[in-house]
Short mmCIF file of C-alpha atoms in Angstrom, two decimals:
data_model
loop_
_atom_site.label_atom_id
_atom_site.label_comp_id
_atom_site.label_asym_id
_atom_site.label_seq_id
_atom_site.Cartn_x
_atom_site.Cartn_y
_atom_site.Cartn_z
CA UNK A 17 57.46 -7.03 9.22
CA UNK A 18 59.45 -3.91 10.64
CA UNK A 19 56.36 -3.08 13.02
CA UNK A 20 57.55 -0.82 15.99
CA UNK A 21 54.70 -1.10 18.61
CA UNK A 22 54.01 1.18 21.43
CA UNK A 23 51.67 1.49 24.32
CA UNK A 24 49.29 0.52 25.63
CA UNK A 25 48.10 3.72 26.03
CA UNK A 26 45.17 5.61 28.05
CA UNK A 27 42.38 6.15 25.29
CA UNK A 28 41.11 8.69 27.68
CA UNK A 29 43.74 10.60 28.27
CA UNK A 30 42.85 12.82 25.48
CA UNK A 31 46.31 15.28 26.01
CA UNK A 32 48.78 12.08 26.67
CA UNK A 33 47.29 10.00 23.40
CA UNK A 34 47.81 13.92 21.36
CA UNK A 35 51.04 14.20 22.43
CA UNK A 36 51.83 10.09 21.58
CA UNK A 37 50.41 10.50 18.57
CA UNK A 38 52.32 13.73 17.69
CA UNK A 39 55.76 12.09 18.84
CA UNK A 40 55.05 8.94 16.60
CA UNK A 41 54.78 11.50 13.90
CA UNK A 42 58.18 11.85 13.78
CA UNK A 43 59.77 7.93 14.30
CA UNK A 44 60.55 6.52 10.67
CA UNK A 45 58.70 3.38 9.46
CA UNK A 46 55.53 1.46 10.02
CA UNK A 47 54.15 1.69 13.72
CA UNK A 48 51.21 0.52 15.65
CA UNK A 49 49.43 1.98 18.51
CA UNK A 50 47.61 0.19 20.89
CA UNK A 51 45.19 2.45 22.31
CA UNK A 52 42.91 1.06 25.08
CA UNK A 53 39.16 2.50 25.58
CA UNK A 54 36.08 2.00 27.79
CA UNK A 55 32.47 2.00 25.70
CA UNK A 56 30.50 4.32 27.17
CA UNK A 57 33.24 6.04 29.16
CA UNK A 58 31.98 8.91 32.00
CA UNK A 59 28.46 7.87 31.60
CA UNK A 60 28.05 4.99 34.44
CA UNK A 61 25.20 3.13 32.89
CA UNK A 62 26.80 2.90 29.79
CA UNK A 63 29.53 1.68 31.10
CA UNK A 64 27.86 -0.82 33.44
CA UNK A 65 25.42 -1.97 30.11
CA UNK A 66 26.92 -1.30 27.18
CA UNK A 67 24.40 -3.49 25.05
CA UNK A 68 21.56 -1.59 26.31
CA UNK A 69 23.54 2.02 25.45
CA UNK A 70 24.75 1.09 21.98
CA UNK A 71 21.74 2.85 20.62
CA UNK A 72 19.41 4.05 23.04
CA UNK A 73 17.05 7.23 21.75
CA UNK A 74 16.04 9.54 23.52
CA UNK A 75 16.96 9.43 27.07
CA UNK A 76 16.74 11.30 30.41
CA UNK A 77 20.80 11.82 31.40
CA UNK A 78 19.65 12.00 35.14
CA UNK A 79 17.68 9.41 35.70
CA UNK A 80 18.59 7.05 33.04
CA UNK A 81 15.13 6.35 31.53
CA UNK A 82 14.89 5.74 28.03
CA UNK A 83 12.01 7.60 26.83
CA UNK A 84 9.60 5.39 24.10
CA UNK A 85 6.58 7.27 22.40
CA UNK A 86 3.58 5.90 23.09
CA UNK A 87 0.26 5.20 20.98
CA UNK A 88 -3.33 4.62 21.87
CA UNK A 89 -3.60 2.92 18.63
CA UNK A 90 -1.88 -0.42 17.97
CA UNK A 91 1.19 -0.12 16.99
CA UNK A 92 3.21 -1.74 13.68
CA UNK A 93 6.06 -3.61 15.22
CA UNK A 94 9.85 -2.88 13.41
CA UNK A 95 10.69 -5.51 10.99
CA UNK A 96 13.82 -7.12 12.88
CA UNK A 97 11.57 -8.57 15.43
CA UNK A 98 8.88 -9.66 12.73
CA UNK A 99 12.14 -11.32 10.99
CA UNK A 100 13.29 -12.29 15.06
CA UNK A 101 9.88 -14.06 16.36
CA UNK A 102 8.89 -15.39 12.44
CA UNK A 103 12.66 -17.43 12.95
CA UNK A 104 11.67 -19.15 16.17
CA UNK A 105 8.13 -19.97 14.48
CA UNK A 106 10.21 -21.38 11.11
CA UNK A 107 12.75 -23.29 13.17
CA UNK A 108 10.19 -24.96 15.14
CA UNK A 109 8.35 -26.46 12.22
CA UNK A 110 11.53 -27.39 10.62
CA UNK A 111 14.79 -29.13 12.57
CA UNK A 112 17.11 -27.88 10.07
CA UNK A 113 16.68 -24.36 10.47
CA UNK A 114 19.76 -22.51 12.13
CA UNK A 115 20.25 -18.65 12.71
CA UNK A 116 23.72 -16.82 12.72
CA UNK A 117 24.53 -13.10 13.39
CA UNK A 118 27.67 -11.76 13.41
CA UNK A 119 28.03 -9.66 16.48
CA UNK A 120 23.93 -8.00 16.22
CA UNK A 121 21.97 -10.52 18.24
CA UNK A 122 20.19 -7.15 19.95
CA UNK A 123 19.79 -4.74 16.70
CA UNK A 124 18.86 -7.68 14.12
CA UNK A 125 16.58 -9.48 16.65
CA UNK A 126 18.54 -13.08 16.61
CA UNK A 127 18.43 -12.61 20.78
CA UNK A 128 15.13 -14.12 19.99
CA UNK A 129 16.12 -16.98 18.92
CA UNK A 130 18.91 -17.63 20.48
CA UNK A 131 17.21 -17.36 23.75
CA UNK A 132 14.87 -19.75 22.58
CA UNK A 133 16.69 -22.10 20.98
CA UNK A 134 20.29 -21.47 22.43
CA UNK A 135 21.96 -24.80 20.61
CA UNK A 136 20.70 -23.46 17.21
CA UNK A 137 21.30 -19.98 17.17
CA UNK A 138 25.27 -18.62 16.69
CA UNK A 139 26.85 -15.13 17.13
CA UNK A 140 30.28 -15.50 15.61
CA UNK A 141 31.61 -11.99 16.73
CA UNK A 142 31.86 -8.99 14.51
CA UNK A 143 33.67 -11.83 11.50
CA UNK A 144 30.84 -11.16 8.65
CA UNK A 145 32.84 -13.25 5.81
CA UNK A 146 33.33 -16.31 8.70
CA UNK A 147 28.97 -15.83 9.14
CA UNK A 148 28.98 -16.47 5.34
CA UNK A 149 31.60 -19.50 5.46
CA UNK A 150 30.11 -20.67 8.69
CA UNK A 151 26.73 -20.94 6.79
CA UNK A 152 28.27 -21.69 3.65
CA UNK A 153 29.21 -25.21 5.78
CA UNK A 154 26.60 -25.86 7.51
CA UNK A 155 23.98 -25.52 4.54
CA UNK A 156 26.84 -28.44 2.51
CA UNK A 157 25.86 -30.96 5.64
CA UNK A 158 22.15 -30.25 5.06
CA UNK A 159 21.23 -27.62 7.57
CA UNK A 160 19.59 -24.60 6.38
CA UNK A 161 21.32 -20.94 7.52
CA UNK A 162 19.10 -18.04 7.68
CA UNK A 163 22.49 -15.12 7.99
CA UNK A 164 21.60 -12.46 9.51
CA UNK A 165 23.90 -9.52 8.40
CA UNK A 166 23.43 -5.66 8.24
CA UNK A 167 23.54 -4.62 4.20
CA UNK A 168 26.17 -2.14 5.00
CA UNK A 169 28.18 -4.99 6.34
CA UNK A 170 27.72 -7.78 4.06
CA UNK A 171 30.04 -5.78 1.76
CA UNK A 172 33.08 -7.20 3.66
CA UNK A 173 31.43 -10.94 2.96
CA UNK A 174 31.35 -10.03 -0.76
CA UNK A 175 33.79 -12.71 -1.62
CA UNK A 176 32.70 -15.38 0.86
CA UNK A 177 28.91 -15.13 -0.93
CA UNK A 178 30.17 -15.91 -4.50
CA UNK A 179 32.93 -18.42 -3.98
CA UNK A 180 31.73 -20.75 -0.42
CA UNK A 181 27.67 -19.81 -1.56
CA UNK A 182 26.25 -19.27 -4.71
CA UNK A 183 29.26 -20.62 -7.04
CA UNK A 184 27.83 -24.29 -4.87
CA UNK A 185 24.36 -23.11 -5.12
CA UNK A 186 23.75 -23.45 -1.92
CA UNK A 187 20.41 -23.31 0.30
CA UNK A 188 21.70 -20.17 2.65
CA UNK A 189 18.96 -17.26 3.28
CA UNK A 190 21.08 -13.58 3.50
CA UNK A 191 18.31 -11.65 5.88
CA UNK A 192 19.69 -7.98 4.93
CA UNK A 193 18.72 -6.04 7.71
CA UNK A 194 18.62 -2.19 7.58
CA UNK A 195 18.33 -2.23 3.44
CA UNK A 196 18.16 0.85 2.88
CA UNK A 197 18.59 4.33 4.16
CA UNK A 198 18.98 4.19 8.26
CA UNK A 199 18.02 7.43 9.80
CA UNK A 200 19.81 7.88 13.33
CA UNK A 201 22.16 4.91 12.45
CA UNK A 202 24.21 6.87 10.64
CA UNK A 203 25.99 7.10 7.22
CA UNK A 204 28.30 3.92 7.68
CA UNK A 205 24.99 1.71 8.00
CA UNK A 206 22.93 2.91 4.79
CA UNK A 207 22.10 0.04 2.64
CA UNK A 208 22.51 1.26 -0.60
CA UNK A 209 24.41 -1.30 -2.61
CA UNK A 210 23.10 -4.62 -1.94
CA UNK A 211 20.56 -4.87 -4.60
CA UNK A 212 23.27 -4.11 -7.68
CA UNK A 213 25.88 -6.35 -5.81
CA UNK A 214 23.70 -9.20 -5.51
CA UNK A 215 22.20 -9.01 -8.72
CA UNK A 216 25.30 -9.98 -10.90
CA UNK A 217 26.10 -12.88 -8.38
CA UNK A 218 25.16 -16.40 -9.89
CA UNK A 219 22.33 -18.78 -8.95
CA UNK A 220 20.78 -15.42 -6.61
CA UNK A 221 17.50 -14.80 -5.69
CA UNK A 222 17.05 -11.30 -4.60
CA UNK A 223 13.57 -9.92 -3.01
CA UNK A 224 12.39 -7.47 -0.58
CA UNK A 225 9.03 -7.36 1.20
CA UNK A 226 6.77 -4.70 1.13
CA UNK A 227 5.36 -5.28 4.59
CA UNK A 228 5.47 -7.77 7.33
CA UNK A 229 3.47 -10.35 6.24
CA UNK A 230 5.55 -10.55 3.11
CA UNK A 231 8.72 -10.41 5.12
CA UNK A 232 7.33 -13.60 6.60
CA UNK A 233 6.27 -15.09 3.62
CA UNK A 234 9.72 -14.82 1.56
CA UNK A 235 11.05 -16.20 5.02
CA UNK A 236 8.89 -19.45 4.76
CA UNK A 237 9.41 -19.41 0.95
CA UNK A 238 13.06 -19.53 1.31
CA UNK A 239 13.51 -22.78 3.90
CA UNK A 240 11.57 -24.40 1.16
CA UNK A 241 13.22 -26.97 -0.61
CA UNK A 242 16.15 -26.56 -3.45
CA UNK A 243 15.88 -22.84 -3.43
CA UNK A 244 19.59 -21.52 -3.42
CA UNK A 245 21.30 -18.76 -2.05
CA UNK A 246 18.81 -16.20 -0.93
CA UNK A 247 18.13 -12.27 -0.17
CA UNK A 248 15.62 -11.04 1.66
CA UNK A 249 16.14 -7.25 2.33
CA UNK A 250 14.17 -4.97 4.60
CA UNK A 251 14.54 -2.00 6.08
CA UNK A 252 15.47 -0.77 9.57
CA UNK A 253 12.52 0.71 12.03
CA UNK A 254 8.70 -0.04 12.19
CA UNK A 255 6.60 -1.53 9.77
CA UNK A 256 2.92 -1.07 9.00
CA UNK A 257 0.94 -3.77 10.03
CA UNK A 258 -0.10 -4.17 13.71
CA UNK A 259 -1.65 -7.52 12.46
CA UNK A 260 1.07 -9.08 11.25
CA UNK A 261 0.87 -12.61 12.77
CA UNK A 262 -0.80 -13.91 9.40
CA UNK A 263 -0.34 -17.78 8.21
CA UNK A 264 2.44 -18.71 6.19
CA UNK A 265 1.96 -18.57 2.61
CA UNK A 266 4.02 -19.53 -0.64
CA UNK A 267 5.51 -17.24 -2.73
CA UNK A 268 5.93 -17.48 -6.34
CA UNK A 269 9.81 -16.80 -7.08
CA UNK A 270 10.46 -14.09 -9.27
CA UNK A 271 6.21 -13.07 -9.66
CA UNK A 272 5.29 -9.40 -8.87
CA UNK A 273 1.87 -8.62 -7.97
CA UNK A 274 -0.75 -6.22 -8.55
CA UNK A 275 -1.73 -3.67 -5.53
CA UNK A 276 -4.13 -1.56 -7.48
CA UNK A 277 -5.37 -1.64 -10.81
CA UNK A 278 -5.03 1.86 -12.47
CA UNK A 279 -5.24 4.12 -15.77
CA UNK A 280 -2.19 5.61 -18.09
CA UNK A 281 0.41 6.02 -14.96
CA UNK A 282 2.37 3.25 -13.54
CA UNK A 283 3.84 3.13 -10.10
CA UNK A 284 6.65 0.28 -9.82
CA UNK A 285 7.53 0.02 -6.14
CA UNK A 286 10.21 -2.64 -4.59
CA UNK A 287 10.18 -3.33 -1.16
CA UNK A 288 9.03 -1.60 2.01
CA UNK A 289 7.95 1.59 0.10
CA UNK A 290 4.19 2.17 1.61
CA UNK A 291 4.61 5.56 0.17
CA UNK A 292 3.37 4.34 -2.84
CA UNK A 293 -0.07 3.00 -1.40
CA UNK A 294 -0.42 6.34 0.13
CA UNK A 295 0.59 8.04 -2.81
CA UNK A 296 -1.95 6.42 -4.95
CA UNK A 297 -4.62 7.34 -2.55
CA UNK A 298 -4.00 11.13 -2.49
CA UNK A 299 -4.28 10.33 -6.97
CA UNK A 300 -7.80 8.52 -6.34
CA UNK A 301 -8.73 12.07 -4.76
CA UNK A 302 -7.67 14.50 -7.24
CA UNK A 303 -9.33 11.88 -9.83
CA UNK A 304 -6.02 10.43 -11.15
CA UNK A 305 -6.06 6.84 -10.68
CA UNK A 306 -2.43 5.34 -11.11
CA UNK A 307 -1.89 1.53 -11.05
CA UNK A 308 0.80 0.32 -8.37
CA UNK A 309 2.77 -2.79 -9.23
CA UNK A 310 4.92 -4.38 -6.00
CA UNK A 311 7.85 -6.38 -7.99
CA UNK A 312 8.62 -8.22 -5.08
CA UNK A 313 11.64 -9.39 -6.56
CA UNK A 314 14.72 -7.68 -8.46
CA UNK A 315 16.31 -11.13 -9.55
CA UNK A 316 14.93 -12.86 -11.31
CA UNK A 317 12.74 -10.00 -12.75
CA UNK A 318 8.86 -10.36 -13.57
CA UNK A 319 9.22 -10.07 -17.50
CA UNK A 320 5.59 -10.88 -17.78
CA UNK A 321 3.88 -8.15 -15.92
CA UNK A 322 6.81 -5.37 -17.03
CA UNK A 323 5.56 -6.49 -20.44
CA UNK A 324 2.15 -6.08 -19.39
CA UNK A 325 3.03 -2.80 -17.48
CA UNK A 326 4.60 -0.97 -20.19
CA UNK A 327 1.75 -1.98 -22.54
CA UNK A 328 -1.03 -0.54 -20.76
CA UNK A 329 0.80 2.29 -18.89
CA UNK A 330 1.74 5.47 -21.33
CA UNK A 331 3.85 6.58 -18.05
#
């Protein structure tokens, strides 16, 4: 293919790879530089655990301690470990259960899993559209995948979900972690497409909890039987119920549900926007009392109580 390579080079060496890359400047043609790097180069514990460094927080640079806030009050834990414990619980009651991350055991909670189950639990490297293949098979011989893939990054399995998934209609549950807008993660990570992406894809459920104990519930409701490809979006960070080990329960596909009945105004949240409850509250005290409808699922869509929303609700 014409390819002139060169190196490897120092990553490091900040003046050598300047100069490098200002010589290959001026060579004709296409070239390719291997550059070689060390992850958290000229900070020693990052580079003796980089895992553990990826992400840390706050942090003391001396010592090394990672510095967590602390509560006196219990404490909501963050959805990926409600989504990584709720997966061991699943898979126990049901053999055909299987988990797959690619490359985010740690930051999407599968590291529960696969600690616990280590025969049923796969990282396949950072390969997003294999995950989706990988599942894609695996659901055709009568297991049941539960993919585990950042929203940001399931746009590179875009193809893989329509033609190995949901043109085959299969049983594969896309947990969309970090749905959403990611704080400290960074631009790259937002989650702001996957609900218009997966809509227009055939045979696709799409839902988001609005808490935990939903999170669990569209988990259990998923690994039921014959219902397709699946989306379960949440959001990255803590939730908002310390209390959150609550028995599994059914959910009706594509049925909203009322949070508060309400006058004239209508609130129509989807997902993990507890906002809402809060913003209904602060209403109720100026004497405005606003309904608040969780849709629970953006495909298929809750005709019936839009119908009944925009019937009762002037706004």
């Amino acid at each position: 293919m014409n390819f002139r390579y060169f190196g490897p080079v120092d990553g490091h060496d900040v003046k050598k790879l300047a100069k490098t890359l200002e010589d290959l400047k001026h060579i004709p043609g296409p070239k390719l530089l291997h550059v070689v790097t060390m992850k958290g180069k000229g900070f020693a514990l990052a580079e003796k655990d980089q895992t553990k460094w990826h992400a840390p927080g706050l942090f003391d640079k001396i010592t090394g301690e990672i510095k967590k806030s602390s509560s006196e009050k219990p404490v909501a834990p963050k959805y990926q470990d409600v989504f990584g414990h709720t997966m061991v619980e699943l898979a126990e009651a049901n053999e055909k259960i299987v988990g797959i991350t690619p490359a985010m055991p740690s930051g999407s909670s599968m590291n529960i899993m696969m600690k616990a189950m280590p025969d049923r639990a796969f990282d396949v490297g950072i390969a997003e559209q294999h995950a989706v293949t990988f599942s894609a098979g695996l659901a055709t011989q009568g297991l049941l995948p539960f993919c585990n893939i950042y929203s940001s990054f399931m746009q590179r399995a875009y193809d893989q979900v329509i033609h190995d998934v949901a043109l085959q209609n299969l049983n594969v549950v896309f947990c969309l972690d970090r749905a959403g807008v990611v704080g400290a993660d960074g631009a790259t990570h937002h989650g702001a497409y996957d609900i218009a992406f997966m809509r227009c894809v055939p045979n696709m459920t799409v839902s988001a909890p609005m808490n935990e104990e939903e999170l669990r519930n569209l988990m259990y409701t998923a690994q039921l039987p014959n219902k397709g490809p699946f989306v379960i979006r949440y959001p990255r960070g803590n939730g908002v119920m310390p209390d959150w080990r609550r028995p599994f329960t059914e959910i009706e596909i594509g049925k909203g549900r009322v949070i508060t009945e309400g006058e004239e105004l209508a609130i129509l949240s989807f997902g993990a926007i507890n906002e809402a409850v809060k913003a209904v509250q602060q209403l109720n005290e100026l004497g405005i009392h606003p309904a608040h409808y969780d849709l629970r699922f953006a495909k298929p869509l809750d005709e019936a109580l839009l119908h009944q929303v925009f019937k009762n609700s002037r706004r």
